[in-house]
Coordinates of C-alpha atoms in Angstrom, one line a residue:
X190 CA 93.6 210.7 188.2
X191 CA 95.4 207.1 187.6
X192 CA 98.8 209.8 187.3
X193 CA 98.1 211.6 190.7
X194 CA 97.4 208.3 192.3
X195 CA 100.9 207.1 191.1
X196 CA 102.6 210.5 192.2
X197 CA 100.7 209.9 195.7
X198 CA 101.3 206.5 196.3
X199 CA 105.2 206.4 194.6
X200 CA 105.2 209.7 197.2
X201 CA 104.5 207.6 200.2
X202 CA 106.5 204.5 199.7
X203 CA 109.6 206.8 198.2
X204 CA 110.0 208.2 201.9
X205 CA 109.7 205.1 203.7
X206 CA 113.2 204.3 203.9
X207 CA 114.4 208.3 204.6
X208 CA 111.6 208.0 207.4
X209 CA 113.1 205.4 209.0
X210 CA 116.6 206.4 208.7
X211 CA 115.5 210.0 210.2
X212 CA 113.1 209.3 212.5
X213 CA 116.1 206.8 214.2
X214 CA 118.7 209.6 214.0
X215 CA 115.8 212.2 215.4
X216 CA 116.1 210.2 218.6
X217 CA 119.6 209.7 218.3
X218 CA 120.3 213.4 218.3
X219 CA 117.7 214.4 221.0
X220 CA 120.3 212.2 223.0
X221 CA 123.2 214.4 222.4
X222 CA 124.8 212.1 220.0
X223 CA 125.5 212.7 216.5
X224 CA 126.0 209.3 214.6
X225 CA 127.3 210.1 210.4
X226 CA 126.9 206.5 209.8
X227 CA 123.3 206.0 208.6
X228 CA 124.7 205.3 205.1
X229 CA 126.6 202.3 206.5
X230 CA 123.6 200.8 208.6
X231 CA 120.9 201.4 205.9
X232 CA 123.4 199.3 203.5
X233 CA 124.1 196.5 206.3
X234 CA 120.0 196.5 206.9
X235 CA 119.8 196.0 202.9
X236 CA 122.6 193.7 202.3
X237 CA 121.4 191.0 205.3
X238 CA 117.9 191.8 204.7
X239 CA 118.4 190.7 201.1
X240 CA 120.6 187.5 202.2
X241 CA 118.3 186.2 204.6
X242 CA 115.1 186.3 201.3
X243 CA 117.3 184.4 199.4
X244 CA 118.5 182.0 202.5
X245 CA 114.8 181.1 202.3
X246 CA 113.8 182.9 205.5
X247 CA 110.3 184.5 205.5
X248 CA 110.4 188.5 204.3
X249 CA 109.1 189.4 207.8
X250 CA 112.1 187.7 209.4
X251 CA 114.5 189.0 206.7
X252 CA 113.9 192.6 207.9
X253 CA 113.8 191.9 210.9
X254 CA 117.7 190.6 210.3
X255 CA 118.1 193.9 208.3
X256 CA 117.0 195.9 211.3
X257 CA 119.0 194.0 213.9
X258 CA 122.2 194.4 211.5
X259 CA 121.4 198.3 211.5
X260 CA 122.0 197.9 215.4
X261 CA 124.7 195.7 215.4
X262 CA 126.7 198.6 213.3
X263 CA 125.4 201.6 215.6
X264 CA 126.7 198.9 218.2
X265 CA 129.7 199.5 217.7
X266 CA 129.5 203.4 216.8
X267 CA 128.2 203.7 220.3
X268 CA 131.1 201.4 221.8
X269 CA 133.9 203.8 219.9
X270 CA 131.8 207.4 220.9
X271 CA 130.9 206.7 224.1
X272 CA 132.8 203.9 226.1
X273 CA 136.0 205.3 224.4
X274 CA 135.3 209.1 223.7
X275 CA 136.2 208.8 219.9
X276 CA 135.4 212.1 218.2
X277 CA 131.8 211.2 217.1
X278 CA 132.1 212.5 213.3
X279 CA 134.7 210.5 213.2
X280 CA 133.3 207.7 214.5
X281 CA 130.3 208.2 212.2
X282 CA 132.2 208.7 209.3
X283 CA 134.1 205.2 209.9
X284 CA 130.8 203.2 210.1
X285 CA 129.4 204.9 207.1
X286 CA 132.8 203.5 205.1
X287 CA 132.5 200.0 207.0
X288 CA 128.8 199.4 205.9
X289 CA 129.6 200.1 202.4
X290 CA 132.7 197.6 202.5
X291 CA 130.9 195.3 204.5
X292 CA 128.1 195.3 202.6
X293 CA 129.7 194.6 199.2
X294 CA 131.4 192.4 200.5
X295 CA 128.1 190.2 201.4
X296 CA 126.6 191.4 198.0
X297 CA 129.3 189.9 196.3
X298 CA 127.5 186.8 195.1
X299 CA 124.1 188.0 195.1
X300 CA 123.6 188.2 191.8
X301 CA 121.3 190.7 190.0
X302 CA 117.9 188.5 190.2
X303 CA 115.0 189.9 191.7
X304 CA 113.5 188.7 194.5
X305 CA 109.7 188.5 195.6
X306 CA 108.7 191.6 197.1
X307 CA 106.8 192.7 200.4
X308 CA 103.1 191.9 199.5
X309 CA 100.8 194.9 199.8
X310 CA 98.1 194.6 202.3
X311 CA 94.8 194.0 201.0
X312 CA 92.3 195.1 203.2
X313 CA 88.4 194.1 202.7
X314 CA 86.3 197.0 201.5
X315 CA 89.0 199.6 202.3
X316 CA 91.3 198.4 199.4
X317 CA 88.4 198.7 196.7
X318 CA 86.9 202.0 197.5
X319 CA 86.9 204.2 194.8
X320 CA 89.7 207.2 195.3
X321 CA 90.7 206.5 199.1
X322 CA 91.0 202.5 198.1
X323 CA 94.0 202.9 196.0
X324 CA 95.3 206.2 197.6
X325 CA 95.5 205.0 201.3
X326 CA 94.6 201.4 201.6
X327 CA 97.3 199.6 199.1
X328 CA 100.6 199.9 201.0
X329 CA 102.6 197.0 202.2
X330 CA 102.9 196.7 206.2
X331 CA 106.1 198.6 206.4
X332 CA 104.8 202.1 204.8
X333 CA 102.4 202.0 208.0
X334 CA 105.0 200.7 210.5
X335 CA 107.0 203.6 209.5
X336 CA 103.6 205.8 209.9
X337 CA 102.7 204.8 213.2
X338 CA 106.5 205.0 214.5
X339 CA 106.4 208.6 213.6
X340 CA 102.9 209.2 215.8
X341 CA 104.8 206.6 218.3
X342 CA 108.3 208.7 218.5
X343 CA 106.8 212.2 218.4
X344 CA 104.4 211.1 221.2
X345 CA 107.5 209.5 223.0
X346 CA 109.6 212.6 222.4
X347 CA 107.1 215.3 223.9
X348 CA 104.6 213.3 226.0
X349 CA 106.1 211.2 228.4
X350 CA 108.6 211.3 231.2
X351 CA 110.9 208.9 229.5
X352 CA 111.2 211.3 226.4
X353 CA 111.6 214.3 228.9
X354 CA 114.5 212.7 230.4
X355 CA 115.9 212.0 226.6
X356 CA 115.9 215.3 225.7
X357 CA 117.4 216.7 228.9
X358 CA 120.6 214.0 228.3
X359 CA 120.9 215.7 224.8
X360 CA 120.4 219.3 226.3
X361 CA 122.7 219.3 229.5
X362 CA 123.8 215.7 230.3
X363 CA 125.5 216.8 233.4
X364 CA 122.5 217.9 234.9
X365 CA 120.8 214.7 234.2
X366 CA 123.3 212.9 235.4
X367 CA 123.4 215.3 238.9
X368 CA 119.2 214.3 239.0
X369 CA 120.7 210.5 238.9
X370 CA 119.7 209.3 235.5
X371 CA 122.2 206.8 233.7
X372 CA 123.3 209.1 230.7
X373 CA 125.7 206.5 229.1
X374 CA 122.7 203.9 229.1
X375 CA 120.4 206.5 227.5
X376 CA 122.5 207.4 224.9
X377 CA 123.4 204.2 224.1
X378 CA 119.7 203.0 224.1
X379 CA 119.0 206.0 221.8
X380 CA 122.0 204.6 219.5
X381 CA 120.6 201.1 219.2
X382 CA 117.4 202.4 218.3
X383 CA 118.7 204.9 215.7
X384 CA 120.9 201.3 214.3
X385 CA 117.3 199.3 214.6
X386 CA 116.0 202.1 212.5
X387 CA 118.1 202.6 209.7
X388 CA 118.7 199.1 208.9
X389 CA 115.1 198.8 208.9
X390 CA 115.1 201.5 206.3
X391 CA 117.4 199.7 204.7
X392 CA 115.7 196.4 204.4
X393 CA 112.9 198.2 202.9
X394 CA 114.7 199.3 200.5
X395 CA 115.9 195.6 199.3
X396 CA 113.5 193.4 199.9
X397 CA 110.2 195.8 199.2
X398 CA 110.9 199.2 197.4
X399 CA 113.3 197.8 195.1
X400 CA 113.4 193.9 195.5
X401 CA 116.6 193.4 194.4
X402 CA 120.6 194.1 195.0
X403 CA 122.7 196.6 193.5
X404 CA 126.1 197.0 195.5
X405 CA 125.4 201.1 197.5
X406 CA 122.0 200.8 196.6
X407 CA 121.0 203.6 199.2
X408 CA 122.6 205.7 196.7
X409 CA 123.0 208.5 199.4
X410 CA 119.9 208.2 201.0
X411 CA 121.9 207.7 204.5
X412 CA 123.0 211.3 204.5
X413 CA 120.0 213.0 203.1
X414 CA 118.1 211.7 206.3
X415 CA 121.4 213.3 208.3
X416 CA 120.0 216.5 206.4
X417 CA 116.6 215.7 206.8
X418 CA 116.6 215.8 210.7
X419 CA 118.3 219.5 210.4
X420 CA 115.7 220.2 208.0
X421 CA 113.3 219.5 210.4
X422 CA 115.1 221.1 213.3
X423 CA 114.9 218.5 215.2
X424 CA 110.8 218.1 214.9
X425 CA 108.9 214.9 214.2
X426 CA 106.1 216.6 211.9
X427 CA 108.7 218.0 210.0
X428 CA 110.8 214.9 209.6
X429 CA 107.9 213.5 208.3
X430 CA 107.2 216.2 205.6
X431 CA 110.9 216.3 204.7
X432 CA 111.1 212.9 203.8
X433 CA 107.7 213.2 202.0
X434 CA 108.9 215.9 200.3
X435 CA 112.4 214.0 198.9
X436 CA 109.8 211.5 198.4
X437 CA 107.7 213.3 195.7
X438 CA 111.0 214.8 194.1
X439 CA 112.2 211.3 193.2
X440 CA 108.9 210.8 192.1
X441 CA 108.9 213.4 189.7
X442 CA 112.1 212.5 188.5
X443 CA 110.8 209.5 187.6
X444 CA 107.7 210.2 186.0
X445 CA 109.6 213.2 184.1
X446 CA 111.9 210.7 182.2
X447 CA 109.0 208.4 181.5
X448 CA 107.1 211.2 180.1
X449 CA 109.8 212.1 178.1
X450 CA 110.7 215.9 179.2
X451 CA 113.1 217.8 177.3
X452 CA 114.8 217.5 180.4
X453 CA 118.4 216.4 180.7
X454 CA 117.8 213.0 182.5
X455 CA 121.2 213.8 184.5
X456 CA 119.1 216.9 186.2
X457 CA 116.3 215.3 186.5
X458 CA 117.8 212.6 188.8
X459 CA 119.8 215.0 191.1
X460 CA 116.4 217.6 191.2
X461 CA 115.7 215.5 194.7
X462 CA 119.0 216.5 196.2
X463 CA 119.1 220.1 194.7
X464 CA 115.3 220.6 196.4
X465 CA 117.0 219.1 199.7
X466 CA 119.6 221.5 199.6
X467 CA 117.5 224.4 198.7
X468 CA 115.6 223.8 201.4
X469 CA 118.4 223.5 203.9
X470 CA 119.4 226.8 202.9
X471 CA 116.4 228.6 203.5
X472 CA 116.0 226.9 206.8
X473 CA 120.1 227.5 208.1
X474 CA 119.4 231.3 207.5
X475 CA 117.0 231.2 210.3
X476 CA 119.3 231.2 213.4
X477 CA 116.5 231.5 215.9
X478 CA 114.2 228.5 214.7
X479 CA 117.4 226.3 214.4
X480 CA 118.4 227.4 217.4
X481 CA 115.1 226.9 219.4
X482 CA 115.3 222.6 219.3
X483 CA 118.8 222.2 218.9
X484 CA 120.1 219.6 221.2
X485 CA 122.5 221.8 223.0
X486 CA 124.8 219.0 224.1
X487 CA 124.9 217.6 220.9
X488 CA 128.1 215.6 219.3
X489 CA 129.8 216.7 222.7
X490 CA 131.4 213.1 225.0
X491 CA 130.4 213.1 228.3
X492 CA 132.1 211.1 231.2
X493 CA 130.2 210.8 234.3
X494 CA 132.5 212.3 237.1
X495 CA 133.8 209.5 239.4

């Protein structure tokens, strides 16, 4: 049981981060726009989130700094691919290389010390029931911010006029902008809140999952959330199970080196991005259901005529 339990739990706070990271880029897409940076912004988020701890700034505020960095960097992505029409992988590409020089470059006196992490919550007869206690009730505040942003975002997304009008910028922004909607602001709302996201998901990562700084410590968690949201085509359910699912293989990885498996440790820690892949596989071969929620518009400039 005290094994499962630590699957479960390592499960859950393993795809915090990715959930983040995706979920942002989910609604980023939806818009139309396809941002390749996540990698960049999840490494500024954890780089300022980490500076500000050891600035002597509350762990609250310091991820809050992480997440405002994330959109500070998608900022400027959304300045390049749609004020001046840069070819959006490109664009993306650029801020992915610019976090990761960036920052280093703010890691560079960091040291390797660790740092206080997030407190778990604690809560008053939830936290000490027996089973559902330690299985649901033990997580620090983050695990269930990311929680109730997926309920928030899928709700968003499919229940409300706003989310409509999203996903009709990502599907034919001309004829959003022919109703009268503002299809620059809305994409560049959408980027800002994919940038919030992933630096958010990057703070976690420094100041809670791993309290501590290592220089790329995202260690490619950036693009597997890219491949998470096609994954999912473009679903917030599926985001979710995706990123649980990476989750639990990084689990297992761990657990099978500290049970000692005649396993090559080398395979072991790449079986999360072999599963990932595996699974991509299986779901590009199905034309019609990636087909059914792709944004149609997506990755394409727009320029409102006039």
């Amino acid at each position: 049981m005290d094994l499962f339990t630590a699957i479960f739990t390592g499960t859950i706070v393993a795809a915090t981060p990715l959930l983040f990271a995706a979920l942002g880029e989910l609604v980023v897409e939806k818009a139309g726009v396809l941002n390749l940076g996540i990698e960049g912004m999840m490494l500024l988020g954890a780089a300022v989130a980490f500076w500000a701890v050891i600035s002597g700034l509350p762990t609250g505020l310091a991820v809050v700094a992480g997440a405002l960095a994330g959109a500070a960097a998608a900022l400027i992505f959304g300045v390049l691919a749609l004020t001046f029409l840069t070819n959006q992988y490109a664009a993306g590409l650029a801020l992915a290389i610019f976090g990761s020089g960036v920052s280093a470059f703010i890691g560079r006196g960091f040291g390797s010390d660790p740092i206080e992490a997030l407190h778990r919550l604690s809560l008053p007869v939830l936290s000490s029931l027996p089973v559902a206690g330690p299985l649901l009730f033990r997580f620090d505040p983050l695990v269930y911010l990311a929680l109730a942003l997926f309920a928030a975002i899928a709700w968003f997304l499919y229940r409300t006029k706003a989310g409509l009008v999203l996903r009709t910028v990502g599907e034919s922004p001309e004829t959003a902008h022919a109703i009268g909607y503002p299809v620059i602001r809305i994409r560049y709302a959408a980027v800002l809140f994919g940038g919030l996201m992933a630096g958010l998901g990057g703070a976690y990562l420094s100041v809670a999952y791993t309290p501590l700084w290592v220089e790329n410590m995202t260690a490619g968690k950036g693009w597997i959330a890219l491949a998470l949201v096609v994954f999912a085509t473009w679903r917030p359910l599926r985001v979710l199970l995706g990123a649980w699912l990476f989750g639990g293989m990084s689990i297992l990885e761990l657990q099978g080196q500290a049970l000692g498996l005649a396993v090559p440790s080398e395979l072991l820690a790449a079986l999360p991005y072999l599963a990932t892949i595996a699974v991509l596989v299986l779901i590009s071969r199905n034309r019609q259901m990636m087909a059914e929620h792709f944004p149609a518009s997506l990755a394409r400039p727009f320029r409102p005529a006039g």
